Amino acid sequence: MAEQEVELVNLTIDGQPVSAPKGTLVWAAARTLGIEIPIYCYHPKMDPLGACRMCFVQIEKMPKLATACTTVVSEGMVVRTDTPQVIKARQGTLEFLLINHPLDCPICDKGGECDLQDFTLRHGPGASRFDVSKRHFIKPIPVSESILLDRERCISCQRCVRFCQDVAMEDGLVMQARGFRTEVGVQPDAPFDSIFSGNVVEMCPVGALTATSYRFVARPWELKRGKTICGQCSVGCNVLADVRVDRLLRQYSRTNDDIDDGFLCDRGRWNTDLANSPERLRQPLIRRDGELKPASWDEAIELVAKSLLDIVRRDGADAVGGIGSTHTTNEEAYLFQKLLRVGLGTNNIDHYHGRFPATDDARAWVWSDSIAGLDRASHIVLLGADAYHRQPIIDLRIRKAIRRGARVWIVSPEANRLDRLAAGIIRYREGQIGAIAQALLQVTLSEGLTRGAVAEERKATLAARLQGLASATPEEVASAAGCDAEALRTLAREIAGAKGAVILYDEMATREATGATLPTDALDLALLTDNVGRAGAGVGPLLDDNNSLGARDMGLLPDALPGYRAVTDEGARAALGVAWGARLPSAPGMDYDAMLGGGVKGLYVLGANPAQRLDEAGRARLAALDFLVVQDLFLTETANLATIVLPAVSYTEKDGTFTNTERCVQVVRKAMLEMPGARADWQILLAVARSLGLDWSYSVVAQILKEIGQTTPIYAGVSRRGLGYSGARWPLTPADTSADYQAALQGSPYLSARMLLDGVAAGRSADELARSTGRGEQG
């Protein structure tokens, strides 16, 4: 579909012609020319207010000065930002703001990045005409556990209050009193405990709101600022990591409108333990005489390779296995499965994840739309998902959709922070979310609510599908789940009649008693109501960790190679075998539970802690393994049972890529030096591979990513340069990567992933698509 043409408006600012989209504010148009118009109350992500009167400009044919943050451009408009009247007005505003503002810049945490400080220097009067005493308050006062308020510094711009009320839509900060007594305060009987509270510290233009974790810690000019990706959850917010003397002090937002919309949650902003904790491992450990004792890297690496090879020679390749991580980078996950398949000859590879159906059907385990697509949804349905606590910025995006009129349904066994904003709430007994999804599908089919091309194509099979849901009537499910049958019917009807419905479920809900069919039932519900392939419509899981999807993409699965090609697929194995110079095992391996259930004698654990989910008997089995090597940042429960422990580094200490919950591949950039004595996971894997006799010659992460682009079709042609600072969603296209994209797919034995996802809207299976491309036999 052709992109809608943008209507441009022509105007002149300070004698410079500029064209801006219709509806653009004068402030934004001036910014495109590099002309600074100072602002305090205005914020690009909130509606204009025009309260601070700092952004005055003179517009031809207007009798008075106008505020640039509330005035929309018009054809032929002539704007001046530097006339004597404008300069005098700005100086007057600054004088008033400074009457009671304390002169404590040398000790203020905001010093060096303060808009009041900067604008006074560039636009202020230069000297004060007031010599009376300034007012003083007790300082600071806590407004939350993490934030302190210096009331005498506040300039009443109202950014913080408006963020709480208009963006977060939660109780929090309010403006109290009137006139010169106006000040920020906490709403009575409503604690400021929002997980988004840290945003008010970042957007405060002065030092009125400061973080307890950063207060009197550093000055901005002492910080080294790195552009990277947050590693706290699966959203993949873009951040600026501020480091001083190799300590991560804070993370600020780095706006990516398609993902984070310019905001961060408090976990991503202030949780620095991964990088800074004194409990971090600093050297390899080897168990001797029943205790873990320090060792050299050479000794540890050599013993890892020797021990694993000894088990393979003695008991066969099926006696060893590997459990990977949802926190390591794509490059590290890729190398880990390659090490096990090529170096040890086993497909015993897995990680802790939700239970999804056959891995060769991309539709059932990826979000078919996008985070930004939530803005256009008319309905959003959360099935067993608590985005507020698990994917907070997605919750914030849902609140944005609510402001735009979206109806949100919360289907959850527990109270949710979105409940008070929801159009409907369905409570159920834990473990029944899969049954509820089936009930919604049963209502859709039994009441003839299907619509769209997929429903038409599947018309002949719908009766059989309905028969298979005979025991999933709303009444029966409501009885078992303890919910309201009529509410289930109402929700199903709203989904079927929605202009655009997004259905999201929690990845781990698929592990519940009735969750096995949740992905396929949710997908069918969306497909049969024409809620896939349209703007503001979609379906998919909300994944757990920062690289949950990347781990699956890279082949950390016992039955799938990188790119979701079955290990039993001879063509796929042959192609990878040529690329890797090895013959790959053909039988599916043991999964996560089987390996931990005693199925292997040697286990390699990369960045995971399976012991925390095991009972006493399970931990005993881990401890009884012939050999257990753990690669991690901390001495976790699993590491405490290990034969060898190898110290790794956090995401801020290495390069790589993460793939977020909406399948956006983004570049992780090293923001600080490694913890002394620790190494990046990919470097450790490289050393182990070489000790196993493999001829791996990677020297930088970019080389690994290039190989991924050559062997994994959904990442075809991927490169760090191509991904840039905002990333790209797979399957990647030439615009996302490089001119090598077509060459990467040329002659590939793999099914084109682009065709696979394009087939979603038509409801075609992976096998049907394979046959239609003539690649069915090759895979």
mmCIF file of N, CA, C and O in Angstrom, residues 362-370 374 379 381 383 437 495 500-505 518-534 536-542 661-663 729 757 760:
data_model
loop_
_atom_site.group_PDB
_atom_site.id
_atom_site.type_symbol
_atom_site.label_atom_id
_atom_site.label_comp_id
_atom_site.label_asym_id
_atom_site.label_seq_id
_atom_site.Cartn_x
_atom_site.Cartn_y
_atom_site.Cartn_z
ATOM 1 N N ALA A 362 6.225 -19.899 11.781
ATOM 2 C CA ALA A 362 6.579 -18.649 12.456
ATOM 3 C C ALA A 362 5.376 -17.942 13.062
ATOM 4 O O ALA A 362 5.517 -17.173 14.003
ATOM 5 N N ARG A 363 4.187 -18.188 12.532
ATOM 6 C CA ARG A 363 3.026 -17.427 12.966
ATOM 7 C C ARG A 363 2.677 -17.649 14.425
ATOM 8 O O ARG A 363 2.109 -16.769 15.072
ATOM 9 N N ALA A 364 2.998 -18.809 14.970
ATOM 10 C CA ALA A 364 2.511 -19.154 16.298
ATOM 11 C C ALA A 364 3.386 -18.648 17.429
ATOM 12 O O ALA A 364 2.987 -18.721 18.580
ATOM 13 N N TRP A 365 4.574 -18.141 17.139
ATOM 14 C CA TRP A 365 5.445 -17.739 18.247
ATOM 15 C C TRP A 365 6.056 -16.356 18.060
ATOM 16 O O TRP A 365 7.015 -16.019 18.747
ATOM 17 N N VAL A 366 5.530 -15.559 17.162
ATOM 18 C CA VAL A 366 5.990 -14.176 17.059
ATOM 19 C C VAL A 366 4.799 -13.231 17.059
ATOM 20 O O VAL A 366 3.688 -13.589 16.686
ATOM 21 N N TRP A 367 5.061 -12.024 17.484
ATOM 22 C CA TRP A 367 4.052 -10.963 17.461
ATOM 23 C C TRP A 367 3.903 -10.523 16.012
ATOM 24 O O TRP A 367 4.840 -10.025 15.398
ATOM 25 N N SER A 368 2.714 -10.672 15.476
ATOM 26 C CA SER A 368 2.507 -10.386 14.052
ATOM 27 C C SER A 368 2.485 -8.894 13.750
ATOM 28 O O SER A 368 2.663 -8.502 12.595
ATOM 29 N N ASP A 369 2.266 -8.058 14.762
ATOM 30 C CA ASP A 369 2.269 -6.615 14.533
ATOM 31 C C ASP A 369 3.480 -6.006 15.244
ATOM 32 O O ASP A 369 4.555 -6.579 15.210
ATOM 33 N N SER A 370 3.334 -4.881 15.882
ATOM 34 C CA SER A 370 4.473 -4.203 16.492
ATOM 35 C C SER A 370 4.041 -3.419 17.724
ATOM 36 O O SER A 370 2.847 -3.191 17.953
ATOM 37 N N LEU A 374 0.335 -0.664 18.518
ATOM 38 C CA LEU A 374 -0.665 -0.541 19.584
ATOM 39 C C LEU A 374 -1.331 0.828 19.553
ATOM 40 O O LEU A 374 -2.485 0.971 19.974
ATOM 41 N N HIS A 379 -8.948 -2.132 19.999
ATOM 42 C CA HIS A 379 -9.106 -3.039 21.134
ATOM 43 C C HIS A 379 -7.771 -3.704 21.440
ATOM 44 O O HIS A 379 -7.036 -4.079 20.520
ATOM 45 N N VAL A 381 -6.340 -6.838 23.989
ATOM 46 C CA VAL A 381 -6.736 -7.906 24.904
ATOM 47 C C VAL A 381 -5.482 -8.532 25.496
ATOM 48 O O VAL A 381 -4.609 -9.013 24.760
ATOM 49 N N LEU A 383 -4.187 -11.544 27.615
ATOM 50 C CA LEU A 383 -4.554 -12.871 28.112
ATOM 51 C C LEU A 383 -3.468 -13.369 29.067
ATOM 52 O O LEU A 383 -2.394 -13.792 28.643
ATOM 53 N N ALA A 437 -9.018 -18.938 26.183
ATOM 54 C CA ALA A 437 -8.779 -18.653 24.763
ATOM 55 C C ALA A 437 -9.635 -19.563 23.882
ATOM 56 O O ALA A 437 -10.177 -19.122 22.857
ATOM 57 N N ILE A 495 -13.965 -8.552 19.968
ATOM 58 C CA ILE A 495 -12.801 -8.869 19.130
ATOM 59 C C ILE A 495 -13.241 -9.037 17.676
ATOM 60 O O ILE A 495 -12.607 -8.511 16.753
ATOM 61 N N GLY A 500 -9.666 -2.877 14.857
ATOM 62 C CA GLY A 500 -8.340 -3.495 14.914
ATOM 63 C C GLY A 500 -8.068 -3.967 16.324
ATOM 64 O O GLY A 500 -7.955 -3.151 17.232
ATOM 65 N N ALA A 501 -7.997 -5.276 16.518
ATOM 66 C CA ALA A 501 -7.764 -5.832 17.852
ATOM 67 C C ALA A 501 -6.371 -6.439 17.934
ATOM 68 O O ALA A 501 -5.937 -7.143 17.018
ATOM 69 N N VAL A 502 -5.671 -6.166 19.032
ATOM 70 C CA VAL A 502 -4.371 -6.776 19.306
ATOM 71 C C VAL A 502 -4.547 -7.718 20.486
ATOM 72 O O VAL A 502 -5.005 -7.301 21.554
ATOM 73 N N ILE A 503 -4.205 -8.985 20.278
ATOM 74 C CA ILE A 503 -4.353 -10.019 21.306
ATOM 75 C C ILE A 503 -2.957 -10.429 21.761
ATOM 76 O O ILE A 503 -2.168 -10.946 20.966
ATOM 77 N N LEU A 504 -2.654 -10.182 23.028
ATOM 78 C CA LEU A 504 -1.329 -10.478 23.567
ATOM 79 C C LEU A 504 -1.459 -11.414 24.757
ATOM 80 O O LEU A 504 -2.334 -11.238 25.602
ATOM 81 N N TYR A 505 -0.582 -12.425 24.803
ATOM 82 C CA TYR A 505 -0.584 -13.354 25.932
ATOM 83 C C TYR A 505 0.834 -13.478 26.476
ATOM 84 O O TYR A 505 1.813 -13.242 25.766
ATOM 85 N N LEU A 518 -2.596 -22.520 23.723
ATOM 86 C CA LEU A 518 -2.826 -21.070 23.748
ATOM 87 C C LEU A 518 -2.289 -20.359 22.504
ATOM 88 O O LEU A 518 -3.006 -19.550 21.901
ATOM 89 N N PRO A 519 -1.037 -20.609 22.069
ATOM 90 C CA PRO A 519 -0.546 -19.888 20.881
ATOM 91 C C PRO A 519 -1.382 -20.131 19.631
ATOM 92 O O PRO A 519 -1.711 -19.187 18.902
ATOM 93 N N THR A 520 -1.727 -21.384 19.371
ATOM 94 C CA THR A 520 -2.489 -21.676 18.153
ATOM 95 C C THR A 520 -3.927 -21.180 18.258
ATOM 96 O O THR A 520 -4.498 -20.709 17.265
ATOM 97 N N ASP A 521 -4.528 -21.277 19.439
ATOM 98 C CA ASP A 521 -5.903 -20.793 19.601
ATOM 99 C C ASP A 521 -5.968 -19.270 19.497
ATOM 100 O O ASP A 521 -6.886 -18.722 18.880
ATOM 101 N N ALA A 522 -4.998 -18.583 20.104
ATOM 102 C CA ALA A 522 -4.970 -17.120 20.002
ATOM 103 C C ALA A 522 -4.740 -16.692 18.563
ATOM 104 O O ALA A 522 -5.344 -15.728 18.072
ATOM 105 N N LEU A 523 -3.876 -17.425 17.853
ATOM 106 C CA LEU A 523 -3.621 -17.113 16.448
ATOM 107 C C LEU A 523 -4.879 -17.317 15.614
ATOM 108 O O LEU A 523 -5.245 -16.454 14.798
ATOM 109 N N ASP A 524 -5.566 -18.440 15.809
ATOM 110 C CA ASP A 524 -6.799 -18.694 15.062
ATOM 111 C C ASP A 524 -7.864 -17.646 15.366
ATOM 112 O O ASP A 524 -8.598 -17.201 14.473
ATOM 113 N N LEU A 525 -7.952 -17.250 16.630
ATOM 114 C CA LEU A 525 -8.925 -16.224 17.009
ATOM 115 C C LEU A 525 -8.659 -14.936 16.244
ATOM 116 O O LEU A 525 -9.595 -14.293 15.734
ATOM 117 N N ALA A 526 -7.392 -14.561 16.118
ATOM 118 C CA ALA A 526 -7.043 -13.343 15.387
ATOM 119 C C ALA A 526 -7.246 -13.510 13.890
ATOM 120 O O ALA A 526 -7.792 -12.620 13.221
ATOM 121 N N LEU A 527 -6.820 -14.645 13.338
ATOM 122 C CA LEU A 527 -6.943 -14.866 11.897
ATOM 123 C C LEU A 527 -8.400 -14.923 11.458
ATOM 124 O O LEU A 527 -8.778 -14.332 10.436
ATOM 125 N N LEU A 528 -9.224 -15.618 12.227
ATOM 126 C CA LEU A 528 -10.622 -15.825 11.814
ATOM 127 C C LEU A 528 -11.494 -14.603 12.065
ATOM 128 O O LEU A 528 -12.644 -14.556 11.619
ATOM 129 N N THR A 529 -10.965 -13.605 12.766
ATOM 130 C CA THR A 529 -11.696 -12.342 12.941
ATOM 131 C C THR A 529 -11.023 -11.211 12.158
ATOM 132 O O THR A 529 -11.312 -10.040 12.394
ATOM 133 N N ASP A 530 -10.118 -11.591 11.252
ATOM 134 C CA ASP A 530 -9.428 -10.637 10.379
ATOM 135 C C ASP A 530 -8.637 -9.604 11.189
ATOM 136 O O ASP A 530 -8.612 -8.422 10.866
ATOM 137 N N ASN A 531 -7.973 -10.081 12.233
ATOM 138 C CA ASN A 531 -7.164 -9.189 13.060
ATOM 139 C C ASN A 531 -5.677 -9.463 12.929
ATOM 140 O O ASN A 531 -4.911 -9.308 13.885
ATOM 141 N N VAL A 532 -5.263 -9.865 11.743
ATOM 142 C CA VAL A 532 -3.848 -10.026 11.418
ATOM 143 C C VAL A 532 -3.613 -9.389 10.053
ATOM 144 O O VAL A 532 -4.441 -9.531 9.147
ATOM 145 N N GLY A 533 -2.509 -8.681 9.920
ATOM 146 C CA GLY A 533 -2.178 -8.090 8.633
ATOM 147 C C GLY A 533 -2.825 -6.753 8.368
ATOM 148 O O GLY A 533 -2.769 -6.229 7.258
ATOM 149 N N ARG A 534 -3.473 -6.183 9.394
ATOM 150 C CA ARG A 534 -4.079 -4.852 9.254
ATOM 151 C C ARG A 534 -3.474 -3.912 10.283
ATOM 152 O O ARG A 534 -2.984 -4.342 11.316
ATOM 153 N N GLY A 536 -2.989 -1.722 13.345
ATOM 154 C CA GLY A 536 -3.604 -1.756 14.662
ATOM 155 C C GLY A 536 -4.231 -3.075 15.015
ATOM 156 O O GLY A 536 -5.115 -3.137 15.868
ATOM 157 N N ALA A 537 -3.798 -4.143 14.376
ATOM 158 C CA ALA A 537 -4.330 -5.475 14.671
ATOM 159 C C ALA A 537 -3.178 -6.467 14.691
ATOM 160 O O ALA A 537 -2.199 -6.313 13.956
ATOM 161 N N GLY A 538 -3.299 -7.488 15.536
ATOM 162 C CA GLY A 538 -2.228 -8.472 15.592
ATOM 163 C C GLY A 538 -2.401 -9.427 16.745
ATOM 164 O O GLY A 538 -3.342 -9.327 17.538
ATOM 165 N N VAL A 539 -1.454 -10.364 16.855
ATOM 166 C CA VAL A 539 -1.501 -11.373 17.904
ATOM 167 C C VAL A 539 -0.079 -11.842 18.184
ATOM 168 O O VAL A 539 0.774 -11.815 17.289
ATOM 169 N N GLY A 540 0.170 -12.253 19.420
ATOM 170 C CA GLY A 540 1.490 -12.790 19.717
ATOM 171 C C GLY A 540 1.791 -12.797 21.200
ATOM 172 O O GLY A 540 1.026 -12.290 22.020
ATOM 173 N N PRO A 541 2.949 -13.375 21.568
ATOM 174 C CA PRO A 541 3.338 -13.457 22.970
ATOM 175 C C PRO A 541 4.126 -12.237 23.426
ATOM 176 O O PRO A 541 4.832 -11.605 22.643
ATOM 177 N N LEU A 542 3.993 -11.915 24.702
ATOM 178 C CA LEU A 542 4.895 -10.983 25.357
ATOM 179 C C LEU A 542 5.971 -11.832 26.025
ATOM 180 O O LEU A 542 5.685 -12.579 26.965
ATOM 181 N N THR A 661 10.773 -8.409 21.834
ATOM 182 C CA THR A 661 9.550 -9.199 21.765
ATOM 183 C C THR A 661 8.766 -8.985 20.477
ATOM 184 O O THR A 661 7.936 -9.809 20.117
ATOM 185 N N GLU A 662 9.004 -7.894 19.761
ATOM 186 C CA GLU A 662 8.321 -7.642 18.483
ATOM 187 C C GLU A 662 9.255 -7.964 17.318
ATOM 188 O O GLU A 662 9.076 -7.476 16.220
ATOM 189 N N ARG A 663 10.298 -8.774 17.566
ATOM 190 C CA ARG A 663 11.307 -9.246 16.619
ATOM 191 C C ARG A 663 12.143 -8.129 15.986
ATOM 192 O O ARG A 663 12.607 -8.249 14.860
ATOM 193 N N ARG A 729 13.187 -4.907 12.168
ATOM 194 C CA ARG A 729 12.424 -6.106 12.516
ATOM 195 C C ARG A 729 12.626 -7.192 11.465
ATOM 196 O O ARG A 729 12.591 -6.924 10.272
ATOM 197 N N LEU A 757 6.187 -15.106 6.661
ATOM 198 C CA LEU A 757 5.387 -14.148 7.419
ATOM 199 C C LEU A 757 4.343 -13.472 6.543
ATOM 200 O O LEU A 757 3.277 -13.116 7.011
ATOM 201 N N VAL A 760 1.013 -15.125 6.580
ATOM 202 C CA VAL A 760 0.205 -15.106 7.785
ATOM 203 C C VAL A 760 -1.216 -14.645 7.500
ATOM 204 O O VAL A 760 -2.187 -15.261 7.902
#
